[in-house]
Amino acid sequence: MSRNFVTLEEDALAALSAQGVPDERHRVEHAVDMRYEGQDYTLTIPLRDAAEPAGPGFLETIAARYAEAHTGRYGHATPEAPVEFVMLRSTGFGSFPRTAAATQQAPEERAAYVRDVIFDGAVHSTPVLRRSSLDGELAGPAIVVEETATTVIPPGCVATVDPNGFLIVKVNL
């Protein structure tokens, strides 16, 4: 079992490296799906690492961990009943470092055009802005357009571009 986990871990780490994930930003977690012999449903039991199954007392330890998880899920366990391993699981995780937000365009490039838009039955002269041109706060009314979305900021609401470049709209009801 440990040999299989080591192979799965090596494959996962190689795949993450091939995708450009820095070595210090990836990890692999291992688990086994177990069930009482003859049951149809399984529980996933995490392992400490790939080598744990080769350690002394593993079968007793994992059976006790399974009984504890079974009690937590179903309210009871049968520790004396035989358990089965159904599946080995290894999951690779990787993350990329945060990158700086794209540089913003000059303020005079913010407004693509202005349109009359009706909010609550009243006409408002409303700027239609390119998403890439936003920085800081933007008081509504405004319409923000980008390739995959359009965001409407009603009168009295405020949109803010956060440090990660996300558009946060505070709606005042």
PDB file of C-alpha atoms in Angstrom:
ATOM      1  CA  MET A   1       0.000   0.000   0.000  1.00  0.00           C
ATOM      2  CA  SER A   2       2.801   2.421   0.918  1.00  0.00           C
ATOM      3  CA  ARG A   3       4.607   1.657  -2.331  1.00  0.00           C
ATOM      4  CA  ASN A   4       1.450   2.582  -4.258  1.00  0.00           C
ATOM      5  CA  PHE A   5       1.048   5.804  -2.263  1.00  0.00           C
ATOM      6  CA  VAL A   6       4.681   6.753  -2.908  1.00  0.00           C
ATOM      7  CA  THR A   7       4.158   6.202  -6.648  1.00  0.00           C
ATOM      8  CA  LEU A   8       0.942   8.240  -6.620  1.00  0.00           C
ATOM      9  CA  GLU A   9       2.688  11.030  -4.700  1.00  0.00           C
ATOM     10  CA  GLU A  10       5.608  11.099  -7.145  1.00  0.00           C
ATOM     11  CA  ASP A  11       3.163  11.266 -10.080  1.00  0.00           C
ATOM     12  CA  ALA A  12       1.161  14.086  -8.454  1.00  0.00           C
ATOM     13  CA  LEU A  13       4.279  16.132  -7.628  1.00  0.00           C
ATOM     14  CA  ALA A  14       5.627  15.640 -11.159  1.00  0.00           C
ATOM     15  CA  ALA A  15       2.301  16.776 -12.640  1.00  0.00           C
ATOM     16  CA  LEU A  16       2.263  19.887 -10.432  1.00  0.00           C
ATOM     17  CA  SER A  17       5.859  20.713 -11.374  1.00  0.00           C
ATOM     18  CA  ALA A  18       5.024  20.224 -15.073  1.00  0.00           C
ATOM     19  CA  GLN A  19       2.241  22.791 -14.636  1.00  0.00           C
ATOM     20  CA  GLY A  20       4.743  25.302 -13.282  1.00  0.00           C
ATOM     21  CA  VAL A  21       3.800  25.063  -9.600  1.00  0.00           C
ATOM     22  CA  PRO A  22       6.915  25.840  -7.509  1.00  0.00           C
ATOM     23  CA  ASP A  23       8.070  22.902  -5.364  1.00  0.00           C
ATOM     24  CA  GLU A  24       7.516  24.806  -2.111  1.00  0.00           C
ATOM     25  CA  ARG A  25       3.876  25.445  -3.074  1.00  0.00           C
ATOM     26  CA  HIS A  26       2.632  21.884  -3.590  1.00  0.00           C
ATOM     27  CA  ARG A  27       1.697  19.024  -1.321  1.00  0.00           C
ATOM     28  CA  VAL A  28       0.033  15.610  -1.531  1.00  0.00           C
ATOM     29  CA  GLU A  29      -2.531  14.184   0.881  1.00  0.00           C
ATOM     30  CA  HIS A  30      -3.327  10.487   1.162  1.00  0.00           C
ATOM     31  CA  ALA A  31      -6.412   8.628   2.382  1.00  0.00           C
ATOM     32  CA  VAL A  32      -8.077   5.243   2.205  1.00  0.00           C
ATOM     33  CA  ASP A  33     -11.745   4.486   1.603  1.00  0.00           C
ATOM     34  CA  MET A  34     -12.846   1.808   4.050  1.00  0.00           C
ATOM     35  CA  ARG A  35     -15.994  -0.045   5.003  1.00  0.00           C
ATOM     36  CA  TYR A  36     -17.094  -2.824   7.273  1.00  0.00           C
ATOM     37  CA  GLU A  37     -16.943  -6.108   5.393  1.00  0.00           C
ATOM     38  CA  GLY A  38     -20.154  -6.627   3.428  1.00  0.00           C
ATOM     39  CA  GLN A  39     -21.339  -2.994   3.610  1.00  0.00           C
ATOM     40  CA  ASP A  40     -22.009  -0.900   0.538  1.00  0.00           C
ATOM     41  CA  TYR A  41     -20.943   2.516   1.800  1.00  0.00           C
ATOM     42  CA  THR A  42     -17.438   3.712   2.587  1.00  0.00           C
ATOM     43  CA  LEU A  43     -15.778   6.394   4.666  1.00  0.00           C
ATOM     44  CA  THR A  44     -12.619   8.205   3.608  1.00  0.00           C
ATOM     45  CA  ILE A  45      -9.944   8.032   6.308  1.00  0.00           C
ATOM     46  CA  PRO A  46      -6.967  10.418   6.002  1.00  0.00           C
ATOM     47  CA  LEU A  47      -3.416   9.136   6.422  1.00  0.00           C
ATOM     48  CA  ARG A  48      -0.468  11.012   7.942  1.00  0.00           C
ATOM     49  CA  ASP A  49       1.722  10.349   4.899  1.00  0.00           C
ATOM     50  CA  ALA A  50       2.516   7.820   2.178  1.00  0.00           C
ATOM     51  CA  ALA A  51       4.701   5.733   4.495  1.00  0.00           C
ATOM     52  CA  GLU A  52       2.095   5.277   7.249  1.00  0.00           C
ATOM     53  CA  PRO A  53       0.710   1.950   5.918  1.00  0.00           C
ATOM     54  CA  ALA A  54       4.201   0.397   6.168  1.00  0.00           C
ATOM     55  CA  GLY A  55       4.552   1.368   9.830  1.00  0.00           C
ATOM     56  CA  PRO A  56       4.103  -0.989  12.780  1.00  0.00           C
ATOM     57  CA  GLY A  57       0.541  -1.401  14.032  1.00  0.00           C
ATOM     58  CA  PHE A  58      -0.979   0.289  10.993  1.00  0.00           C
ATOM     59  CA  LEU A  59      -3.907  -2.116  10.615  1.00  0.00           C
ATOM     60  CA  GLU A  60      -4.974  -1.685  14.244  1.00  0.00           C
ATOM     61  CA  THR A  61      -4.490   2.082  14.079  1.00  0.00           C
ATOM     62  CA  ILE A  62      -6.451   2.545  10.839  1.00  0.00           C
ATOM     63  CA  ALA A  63      -9.240   0.220  12.033  1.00  0.00           C
ATOM     64  CA  ALA A  64      -9.558   2.325  15.205  1.00  0.00           C
ATOM     65  CA  ARG A  65      -9.557   5.532  13.127  1.00  0.00           C
ATOM     66  CA  TYR A  66     -12.272   4.026  10.920  1.00  0.00           C
ATOM     67  CA  ALA A  67     -14.383   3.034  13.961  1.00  0.00           C
ATOM     68  CA  GLU A  68     -14.051   6.579  15.307  1.00  0.00           C
ATOM     69  CA  ALA A  69     -15.113   8.086  11.963  1.00  0.00           C
ATOM     70  CA  HIS A  70     -18.006   5.604  11.721  1.00  0.00           C
ATOM     71  CA  THR A  71     -19.199   6.607  15.188  1.00  0.00           C
ATOM     72  CA  GLY A  72     -18.932  10.268  14.246  1.00  0.00           C
ATOM     73  CA  ARG A  73     -20.945   9.766  11.070  1.00  0.00           C
ATOM     74  CA  TYR A  74     -23.491   7.133  12.089  1.00  0.00           C
ATOM     75  CA  GLY A  75     -23.499   7.268  15.894  1.00  0.00           C
ATOM     76  CA  HIS A  76     -22.154   3.741  16.381  1.00  0.00           C
ATOM     77  CA  ALA A  77     -19.299   1.437  15.431  1.00  0.00           C
ATOM     78  CA  THR A  78     -18.528  -2.263  15.492  1.00  0.00           C
ATOM     79  CA  PRO A  79     -14.791  -2.306  16.245  1.00  0.00           C
ATOM     80  CA  GLU A  80     -14.635  -6.115  16.332  1.00  0.00           C
ATOM     81  CA  ALA A  81     -16.033  -6.422  12.769  1.00  0.00           C
ATOM     82  CA  PRO A  82     -13.579  -6.890   9.895  1.00  0.00           C
ATOM     83  CA  VAL A  83     -12.932  -3.827   7.704  1.00  0.00           C
ATOM     84  CA  GLU A  84     -12.036  -3.638   4.021  1.00  0.00           C
ATOM     85  CA  PHE A  85      -9.909  -1.202   2.065  1.00  0.00           C
ATOM     86  CA  VAL A  86     -11.889  -0.188  -1.005  1.00  0.00           C
ATOM     87  CA  MET A  87      -9.772   2.553  -2.548  1.00  0.00           C
ATOM     88  CA  LEU A  88      -6.485   4.383  -2.132  1.00  0.00           C
ATOM     89  CA  ARG A  89      -6.618   8.150  -2.641  1.00  0.00           C
ATOM     90  CA  SER A  90      -3.799  10.597  -3.271  1.00  0.00           C
ATOM     91  CA  THR A  91      -4.628  14.212  -4.012  1.00  0.00           C
ATOM     92  CA  GLY A  92      -2.072  16.752  -5.185  1.00  0.00           C
ATOM     93  CA  PHE A  93      -2.534  20.404  -4.248  1.00  0.00           C
ATOM     94  CA  GLY A  94      -0.649  23.340  -5.681  1.00  0.00           C
ATOM     95  CA  SER A  95      -0.930  27.086  -5.554  1.00  0.00           C
ATOM     96  CA  PHE A  96       0.705  29.900  -7.423  1.00  0.00           C
ATOM     97  CA  PRO A  97       2.053  32.995  -5.697  1.00  0.00           C
ATOM     98  CA  ARG A  98      -0.184  36.043  -5.867  1.00  0.00           C
ATOM     99  CA  THR A  99       0.636  38.342  -8.723  1.00  0.00           C
ATOM    100  CA  ALA A 100       0.391  42.090  -8.838  1.00  0.00           C
ATOM    101  CA  ALA A 101      -2.774  43.550 -10.325  1.00  0.00           C
ATOM    102  CA  ALA A 102      -2.539  44.758 -13.891  1.00  0.00           C
ATOM    103  CA  THR A 103      -1.586  48.374 -14.353  1.00  0.00           C
ATOM    104  CA  GLN A 104      -4.521  50.753 -14.660  1.00  0.00           C
ATOM    105  CA  GLN A 105      -5.272  53.061 -17.549  1.00  0.00           C
ATOM    106  CA  ALA A 106      -5.202  56.834 -17.176  1.00  0.00           C
ATOM    107  CA  PRO A 107      -8.367  58.388 -15.632  1.00  0.00           C
ATOM    108  CA  GLU A 108      -9.313  60.138 -18.888  1.00  0.00           C
ATOM    109  CA  GLU A 109      -9.703  56.695 -20.495  1.00  0.00           C
ATOM    110  CA  ARG A 110     -12.260  55.491 -17.898  1.00  0.00           C
ATOM    111  CA  ALA A 111     -15.478  56.535 -19.583  1.00  0.00           C
ATOM    112  CA  ALA A 112     -16.264  54.598 -22.731  1.00  0.00           C
ATOM    113  CA  TYR A 113     -19.509  56.578 -23.119  1.00  0.00           C
ATOM    114  CA  VAL A 114     -22.535  57.886 -21.193  1.00  0.00           C
ATOM    115  CA  ARG A 115     -26.113  56.605 -21.554  1.00  0.00           C
ATOM    116  CA  ASP A 116     -29.464  57.441 -20.065  1.00  0.00           C
ATOM    117  CA  VAL A 117     -30.476  54.527 -17.836  1.00  0.00           C
ATOM    118  CA  ILE A 118     -33.700  54.155 -15.864  1.00  0.00           C
ATOM    119  CA  PHE A 119     -33.373  53.247 -12.156  1.00  0.00           C
ATOM    120  CA  ASP A 120     -36.586  53.100 -10.079  1.00  0.00           C
ATOM    121  CA  GLY A 121     -38.503  54.927 -12.795  1.00  0.00           C
ATOM    122  CA  ALA A 122     -36.081  57.865 -13.011  1.00  0.00           C
ATOM    123  CA  VAL A 123     -33.643  58.581 -15.836  1.00  0.00           C
ATOM    124  CA  HIS A 124     -29.981  58.854 -14.810  1.00  0.00           C
ATOM    125  CA  SER A 125     -27.084  59.903 -16.994  1.00  0.00           C
ATOM    126  CA  THR A 126     -24.882  56.823 -16.470  1.00  0.00           C
ATOM    127  CA  PRO A 127     -21.276  56.265 -17.498  1.00  0.00           C
ATOM    128  CA  VAL A 128     -20.469  52.939 -19.143  1.00  0.00           C
ATOM    129  CA  LEU A 129     -16.914  52.067 -18.122  1.00  0.00           C
ATOM    130  CA  ARG A 130     -14.376  49.490 -19.186  1.00  0.00           C
ATOM    131  CA  ARG A 131     -13.577  47.127 -16.283  1.00  0.00           C
ATOM    132  CA  SER A 132      -9.857  47.317 -16.992  1.00  0.00           C
ATOM    133  CA  SER A 133      -9.915  51.082 -16.456  1.00  0.00           C
ATOM    134  CA  LEU A 134     -11.258  51.004 -12.880  1.00  0.00           C
ATOM    135  CA  ASP A 135      -9.284  51.883  -9.791  1.00  0.00           C
ATOM    136  CA  GLY A 136     -10.311  53.096  -6.357  1.00  0.00           C
ATOM    137  CA  GLU A 137     -13.981  53.796  -5.658  1.00  0.00           C
ATOM    138  CA  LEU A 138     -16.798  54.308  -8.134  1.00  0.00           C
ATOM    139  CA  ALA A 139     -20.130  55.771  -7.012  1.00  0.00           C
ATOM    140  CA  GLY A 140     -23.268  54.643  -8.816  1.00  0.00           C
ATOM    141  CA  PRO A 141     -24.959  54.920 -11.089  1.00  0.00           C
ATOM    142  CA  ALA A 142     -22.513  53.254 -13.430  1.00  0.00           C
ATOM    143  CA  ILE A 143     -22.290  50.270 -15.732  1.00  0.00           C
ATOM    144  CA  VAL A 144     -19.042  48.324 -15.864  1.00  0.00           C
ATOM    145  CA  VAL A 145     -18.421  46.205 -18.949  1.00  0.00           C
ATOM    146  CA  GLU A 146     -15.817  43.537 -19.585  1.00  0.00           C
ATOM    147  CA  GLU A 147     -15.409  40.639 -21.959  1.00  0.00           C
ATOM    148  CA  THR A 148     -17.389  38.123 -19.874  1.00  0.00           C
ATOM    149  CA  ALA A 149     -19.678  40.222 -17.677  1.00  0.00           C
ATOM    150  CA  THR A 150     -21.601  43.437 -17.179  1.00  0.00           C
ATOM    151  CA  THR A 151     -21.956  44.896 -13.692  1.00  0.00           C
ATOM    152  CA  VAL A 152     -24.669  47.441 -12.906  1.00  0.00           C
ATOM    153  CA  ILE A 153     -23.972  49.784 -10.009  1.00  0.00           C
ATOM    154  CA  PRO A 154     -27.271  51.476  -9.053  1.00  0.00           C
ATOM    155  CA  PRO A 155     -27.501  55.025  -7.709  1.00  0.00           C
ATOM    156  CA  GLY A 156     -26.417  55.247  -4.068  1.00  0.00           C
ATOM    157  CA  CYS A 157     -24.200  52.157  -4.326  1.00  0.00           C
ATOM    158  CA  VAL A 158     -20.416  52.133  -4.380  1.00  0.00           C
ATOM    159  CA  ALA A 159     -18.011  49.820  -6.180  1.00  0.00           C
ATOM    160  CA  THR A 160     -14.421  49.386  -5.041  1.00  0.00           C
ATOM    161  CA  VAL A 161     -11.530  47.592  -6.703  1.00  0.00           C
ATOM    162  CA  ASP A 162      -9.761  45.594  -3.983  1.00  0.00           C
ATOM    163  CA  PRO A 163      -5.981  44.950  -3.908  1.00  0.00           C
ATOM    164  CA  ASN A 164      -6.464  41.695  -5.860  1.00  0.00           C
ATOM    165  CA  GLY A 165      -8.384  43.453  -8.623  1.00  0.00           C
ATOM    166  CA  PHE A 166     -11.826  42.167  -7.571  1.00  0.00           C
ATOM    167  CA  LEU A 167     -14.802  44.472  -7.962  1.00  0.00           C
ATOM    168  CA  ILE A 168     -16.670  44.791  -4.641  1.00  0.00           C
ATOM    169  CA  VAL A 169     -20.117  46.424  -4.862  1.00  0.00           C
ATOM    170  CA  LYS A 170     -21.758  47.696  -1.673  1.00  0.00           C
ATOM    171  CA  VAL A 171     -25.489  47.807  -2.191  1.00  0.00           C
ATOM    172  CA  ASN A 172     -27.387  50.363  -0.164  1.00  0.00           C
ATOM    173  CA  LEU A 173     -30.990  49.291   0.293  1.00  0.00           C
TER     174      LEU A 173
END
